[in-house]
Structures are given as structure tokens and as C-alpha cells.
Amino acid sequence: MAYNLKDEADTKEYIENLGTEYRFGCYHEKKPDVCHLLGDFMEAIKQDYEKAGKLYKVNCEDFNWGHSCFKLGNYLFTGKGNFKPDHVKATESFDKGCELGFSDACLHAGLMRTSKISQVPRNHELARDKFDHGCSLNNAQCCFYISGMFLAGIENSNIEKDMEKAFTYSKKACELGNVYACANLSQMYKKGDGVQKDQEKAEQYRKIALEMQDQLTKPFRSISFEEGG
């Protein structure tokens, strides 16, 4: 049946049928990807956060669906869906989502161990490992965060300043679309930090960063480039 989604009645029927399909695929066919979609349906369409949270929890713990572990972690962190805020359990969910290959879960697993607002003990070495895993899954933010760790090193940890590693991770983050990583690459080529000096490439990455900045729809802090060598 073709639906006219500009028609209110057709749109309502389409949404209800979609929910029915998700319920069948989840409860009867036991498909974890469909169970996750049902959770998203409950969250976004029905705005029933309690049911959505329960779906994410079961789909993470019983069906090992990484994206659901990530969503469960967010619910546990904020106390959404009648969950009590629990940063430790949230981190455990992010860890599991990361292990199951959902890169944003790796990002959050790392941030939970470095953020001042997290109640989880700081562990920069473990955070680095989570970011590294996320970077291997092509998460630009993970690559950027780990590059930042190597740019300056972390006090009271075994993470020392390593400009060559910082360059490697910055390059991948830039290739994955992180504008700040591209800006950092420009400076590294300009100064010869972690890579041989190359003014042509410094200018190339400066232009790439500025082009990315122009394409972004959300306003953010402008990137400034040093004039001195």
C-alpha cells in the first residue's frame, strides 16, 4: 500500500503499521536490529522512555546489540526512562557496546574515564584504549581525542607526549572529517612536529580545515592559525 505522507490520516496509519512491524520483528522473530528500531520508535515517536529503555536493556544484555548498549548507557547516565542515574553501570554499557563494535560507545567509554562530570574514577590509559578501539572503527572523534592525548602527554599516567603518534591519529581524524584535527595537521606540517616540515601541505590542510568550517551548519569557535613559524 502506498501512503501519502502529506496526508495526516495516511501518516498516522503508516506510523502505526511501522510500530506493528517492529513489534513482530522483535517479539516474534527475535531480531536484535528490529528490537533496536522498536526502542527508537518508542523513544522518538511514542515518547515512552520507560519502554524504550527496557527494550534497549534487553537488546543489549540478552541479544548483544552494540547500539542498544550505547543507548542504554545514555539512559543510565542521565536517569532517563525510570532508570536511576548510575555512571558506573552506564560505563559498563558503553564498554560492552564498544566491545560489540559500536564506535560511539567507545567514545563515551573513553570520556567517562576522563570527564570531570563522571563519577567513574579517572583512568587515562583505559580511556586511551577505548578511543583507540573507536578510532579503529573509523570514529573521527575517537581519533581526535587520542591524538590530543599524545600532543601534550598526560600527567600521572604512562601516556607520554609523542608527536609522531599525535600526527598519525590527527591525520586519520582529519580524513574522517574532524575539522580540528585538520587544523592541527596544518600546524604540525608548518612546524615539523611529528612529521617533516612541509609548507605546501600545511597550507593544504589549512584550506581543508577552513572549507570544513564553512560547510558546517552549526556555529562553533573559529580556528585560528599562528602566523609565526
Short mmCIF file of C-alpha atoms in Angstrom, two decimals:
data_model
loop_
_atom_site.label_atom_id
_atom_site.label_comp_id
_atom_site.label_asym_id
_atom_site.label_seq_id
_atom_site.Cartn_x
_atom_site.Cartn_y
_atom_site.Cartn_z
CA MET A 1 0.00 0.00 0.00
CA ALA A 2 1.28 3.44 -0.93
CA TYR A 3 0.99 6.13 1.72
CA ASN A 4 0.62 9.86 1.14
CA LEU A 5 2.79 11.18 3.95
CA LYS A 6 1.45 14.67 3.35
CA ASP A 7 -1.94 13.40 4.46
CA GLU A 8 -2.41 13.32 8.24
CA ALA A 9 -4.54 10.16 8.29
CA ASP A 10 -2.16 8.28 5.97
CA THR A 11 0.82 9.36 8.03
CA LYS A 12 -0.81 8.18 11.26
CA GLU A 13 -1.68 4.80 9.71
CA TYR A 14 1.85 4.43 8.32
CA ILE A 15 3.39 5.09 11.74
CA GLU A 16 1.08 2.62 13.49
CA ASN A 17 1.82 -0.06 10.91
CA LEU A 18 5.52 0.60 11.29
CA GLY A 19 5.23 0.04 15.02
CA THR A 20 3.35 -3.21 14.43
CA GLU A 21 6.07 -4.43 12.05
CA TYR A 22 8.78 -3.60 14.60
CA ARG A 23 6.90 -5.41 17.38
CA PHE A 24 6.52 -8.53 15.24
CA GLY A 25 10.16 -8.50 14.16
CA CYS A 26 11.35 -8.03 17.73
CA TYR A 27 9.00 -10.14 19.86
CA HIS A 28 8.25 -12.95 17.41
CA GLU A 29 11.27 -13.11 15.12
CA LYS A 30 13.77 -12.09 17.84
CA LYS A 31 15.74 -9.85 15.51
CA PRO A 32 18.04 -7.58 17.55
CA ASP A 33 18.27 -4.92 14.83
CA VAL A 34 14.47 -4.69 14.74
CA CYS A 35 14.28 -4.64 18.56
CA HIS A 36 16.58 -1.64 18.49
CA LEU A 37 14.35 0.04 15.90
CA LEU A 38 11.38 -0.66 18.16
CA GLY A 39 13.24 1.03 21.00
CA ASP A 40 13.89 4.04 18.79
CA PHE A 41 10.21 4.01 17.77
CA MET A 42 9.12 4.05 21.40
CA GLU A 43 11.60 6.80 22.18
CA ALA A 44 11.10 9.13 19.22
CA ILE A 45 7.51 8.51 18.12
CA LYS A 46 5.70 7.34 21.24
CA GLN A 47 7.99 9.20 23.65
CA ASP A 48 7.60 6.28 26.02
CA TYR A 49 11.08 6.35 27.51
CA GLU A 50 10.36 3.63 30.06
CA LYS A 51 9.51 1.08 27.35
CA ALA A 52 12.35 2.29 25.15
CA GLY A 53 14.82 1.89 28.00
CA LYS A 54 13.60 -1.63 28.74
CA LEU A 55 13.96 -2.59 25.08
CA TYR A 56 17.50 -1.21 24.91
CA LYS A 57 18.39 -3.05 28.12
CA VAL A 58 17.14 -6.44 26.94
CA ASN A 59 18.59 -5.96 23.47
CA CYS A 60 21.98 -5.10 24.94
CA GLU A 61 22.16 -7.68 27.70
CA ASP A 62 20.40 -10.62 26.01
CA PHE A 63 20.96 -10.03 22.31
CA ASN A 64 24.35 -8.23 22.41
CA TRP A 65 23.37 -5.36 20.13
CA GLY A 66 26.05 -2.67 20.44
CA HIS A 67 23.88 0.30 19.51
CA SER A 68 21.35 -0.67 22.18
CA CYS A 69 24.17 -0.86 24.76
CA PHE A 70 25.12 2.67 23.78
CA LYS A 71 21.54 3.92 24.18
CA LEU A 72 21.20 2.06 27.49
CA GLY A 73 24.39 3.73 28.68
CA ASN A 74 22.91 7.14 27.89
CA TYR A 75 19.72 6.28 29.79
CA LEU A 76 21.73 5.09 32.80
CA PHE A 77 23.93 8.17 32.72
CA THR A 78 21.02 10.64 32.72
CA GLY A 79 18.43 8.63 34.64
CA LYS A 80 16.08 8.59 31.67
CA GLY A 81 13.28 6.05 31.34
CA ASN A 82 12.87 5.47 35.09
CA PHE A 83 16.48 4.34 35.45
CA LYS A 84 18.37 5.70 38.42
CA PRO A 85 21.43 7.70 37.31
CA ASP A 86 24.38 5.34 37.62
CA HIS A 87 27.65 6.32 35.98
CA VAL A 88 29.31 3.00 36.78
CA LYS A 89 26.58 0.96 35.10
CA ALA A 90 26.46 3.45 32.24
CA THR A 91 30.18 2.94 31.68
CA GLU A 92 29.72 -0.83 31.72
CA SER A 93 27.10 -0.46 28.99
CA PHE A 94 29.36 1.78 26.94
CA ASP A 95 32.19 -0.73 27.37
CA LYS A 96 30.01 -3.56 26.13
CA GLY A 97 28.77 -1.51 23.18
CA CYS A 98 32.37 -0.72 22.31
CA GLU A 99 33.38 -4.38 22.50
CA LEU A 100 30.47 -5.18 20.19
CA GLY A 101 31.80 -2.72 17.62
CA PHE A 102 29.63 0.38 18.08
CA SER A 103 32.16 3.19 17.83
CA ASP A 104 30.18 5.91 19.64
CA ALA A 105 30.08 3.60 22.65
CA CYS A 106 33.89 3.55 22.58
CA LEU A 107 33.90 7.34 22.52
CA HIS A 108 31.64 7.55 25.56
CA ALA A 109 33.52 4.77 27.36
CA GLY A 110 36.67 6.85 26.98
CA LEU A 111 35.03 10.10 28.01
CA MET A 112 33.56 8.54 31.14
CA ARG A 113 37.12 7.92 32.32
CA THR A 114 38.39 11.41 31.56
CA SER A 115 35.41 13.72 32.18
CA LYS A 116 35.16 15.83 35.31
CA ILE A 117 31.39 15.24 35.48
CA SER A 118 31.71 11.47 35.50
CA GLN A 119 31.64 9.66 38.84
CA VAL A 120 33.85 6.93 37.38
CA PRO A 121 37.49 7.03 38.57
CA ARG A 122 39.87 8.61 36.11
CA ASN A 123 41.84 6.14 34.06
CA HIS A 124 43.59 7.78 31.12
CA GLU A 125 45.27 4.58 29.98
CA LEU A 126 41.95 2.75 29.70
CA ALA A 127 40.36 5.80 28.08
CA ARG A 128 43.17 5.77 25.51
CA ASP A 129 42.44 2.12 24.75
CA LYS A 130 38.73 2.85 24.27
CA PHE A 131 39.48 5.80 21.98
CA ASP A 132 41.96 3.66 20.07
CA HIS A 133 39.34 0.97 19.51
CA GLY A 134 36.82 3.57 18.39
CA CYS A 135 39.38 5.08 16.05
CA SER A 136 39.98 1.66 14.51
CA LEU A 137 36.23 1.62 13.84
CA ASN A 138 36.63 4.93 11.99
CA ASN A 139 35.16 7.21 14.66
CA ALA A 140 36.63 10.64 13.95
CA GLN A 141 36.09 11.92 17.48
CA CYS A 142 37.92 8.96 18.99
CA CYS A 143 40.88 9.53 16.67
CA PHE A 144 40.89 13.22 17.59
CA TYR A 145 40.77 12.61 21.34
CA ILE A 146 43.61 10.12 21.30
CA SER A 147 45.68 12.47 19.12
CA GLY A 148 45.15 15.13 21.78
CA MET A 149 46.48 12.79 24.45
CA PHE A 150 49.71 12.34 22.53
CA LEU A 151 50.01 16.02 21.63
CA ALA A 152 50.81 17.01 25.20
CA GLY A 153 51.02 13.79 27.19
CA ILE A 154 49.02 13.13 30.35
CA GLU A 155 50.49 13.80 33.78
CA ASN A 156 50.48 10.94 36.28
CA SER A 157 49.97 8.37 33.56
CA ASN A 158 52.12 6.32 31.20
CA ILE A 159 50.89 8.38 28.24
CA GLU A 160 53.84 10.49 27.19
CA LYS A 161 53.99 13.20 24.58
CA ASP A 162 54.53 11.57 21.20
CA MET A 163 54.19 13.88 18.21
CA GLU A 164 54.53 11.08 15.67
CA LYS A 165 51.57 9.25 17.17
CA ALA A 166 49.70 12.53 17.50
CA PHE A 167 50.28 13.13 13.80
CA THR A 168 49.10 9.64 12.82
CA TYR A 169 45.85 9.91 14.77
CA SER A 170 45.28 13.52 13.68
CA LYS A 171 45.68 12.54 10.05
CA LYS A 172 43.09 9.79 10.34
CA ALA A 173 40.71 12.06 12.27
CA CYS A 174 41.07 14.70 9.58
CA GLU A 175 40.42 12.16 6.82
CA LEU A 176 37.27 11.14 8.72
CA GLY A 177 36.06 14.74 8.77
CA ASN A 178 37.23 16.27 12.07
CA VAL A 179 37.94 19.92 11.34
CA TYR A 180 40.13 20.48 14.41
CA ALA A 181 42.33 17.55 13.50
CA CYS A 182 42.86 19.09 10.06
CA ALA A 183 43.82 22.37 11.72
CA ASN A 184 46.30 20.52 13.94
CA LEU A 185 47.77 18.78 10.90
CA SER A 186 48.37 22.14 9.28
CA GLN A 187 50.33 23.29 12.31
CA MET A 188 52.30 20.05 12.52
CA TYR A 189 53.41 20.34 8.91
CA LYS A 190 54.19 24.01 9.44
CA LYS A 191 56.38 23.39 12.48
CA GLY A 192 57.67 19.92 11.65
CA ASP A 193 56.06 18.38 14.72
CA GLY A 194 55.83 14.60 14.29
CA VAL A 195 56.38 14.93 10.56
CA GLN A 196 58.85 16.57 8.20
CA LYS A 197 58.20 20.28 7.63
CA ASP A 198 56.16 20.89 4.53
CA GLN A 199 54.72 24.37 3.97
CA GLU A 200 52.74 23.22 0.95
CA LYS A 201 50.94 20.55 2.94
CA ALA A 202 50.50 22.96 5.85
CA GLU A 203 48.63 25.29 3.52
CA GLN A 204 46.70 22.38 2.00
CA TYR A 205 45.35 21.26 5.38
CA ARG A 206 44.69 24.86 6.42
CA LYS A 207 42.43 25.22 3.41
CA ILE A 208 40.77 21.87 4.11
CA ALA A 209 40.01 22.94 7.68
CA LEU A 210 38.57 26.26 6.57
CA GLU A 211 36.44 24.60 3.90
CA MET A 212 35.09 22.18 6.51
CA GLN A 213 34.34 25.08 8.81
CA ASP A 214 32.40 26.86 6.07
CA GLN A 215 30.33 23.75 5.39
CA LEU A 216 29.26 23.23 8.97
CA THR A 217 25.74 24.40 9.72
CA LYS A 218 26.24 24.85 13.45
CA PRO A 219 28.30 27.83 14.66
CA PHE A 220 31.42 26.96 16.57
CA ARG A 221 34.65 28.56 17.62
CA SER A 222 36.68 29.74 14.65
CA ILE A 223 40.02 28.11 14.10
CA SER A 224 42.96 30.47 14.32
CA PHE A 225 46.29 29.73 12.71
CA GLU A 226 49.56 31.07 14.03
CA GLU A 227 51.41 33.41 11.72
CA GLY A 228 54.85 32.71 13.13
CA GLY A 229 56.98 29.71 12.19
#
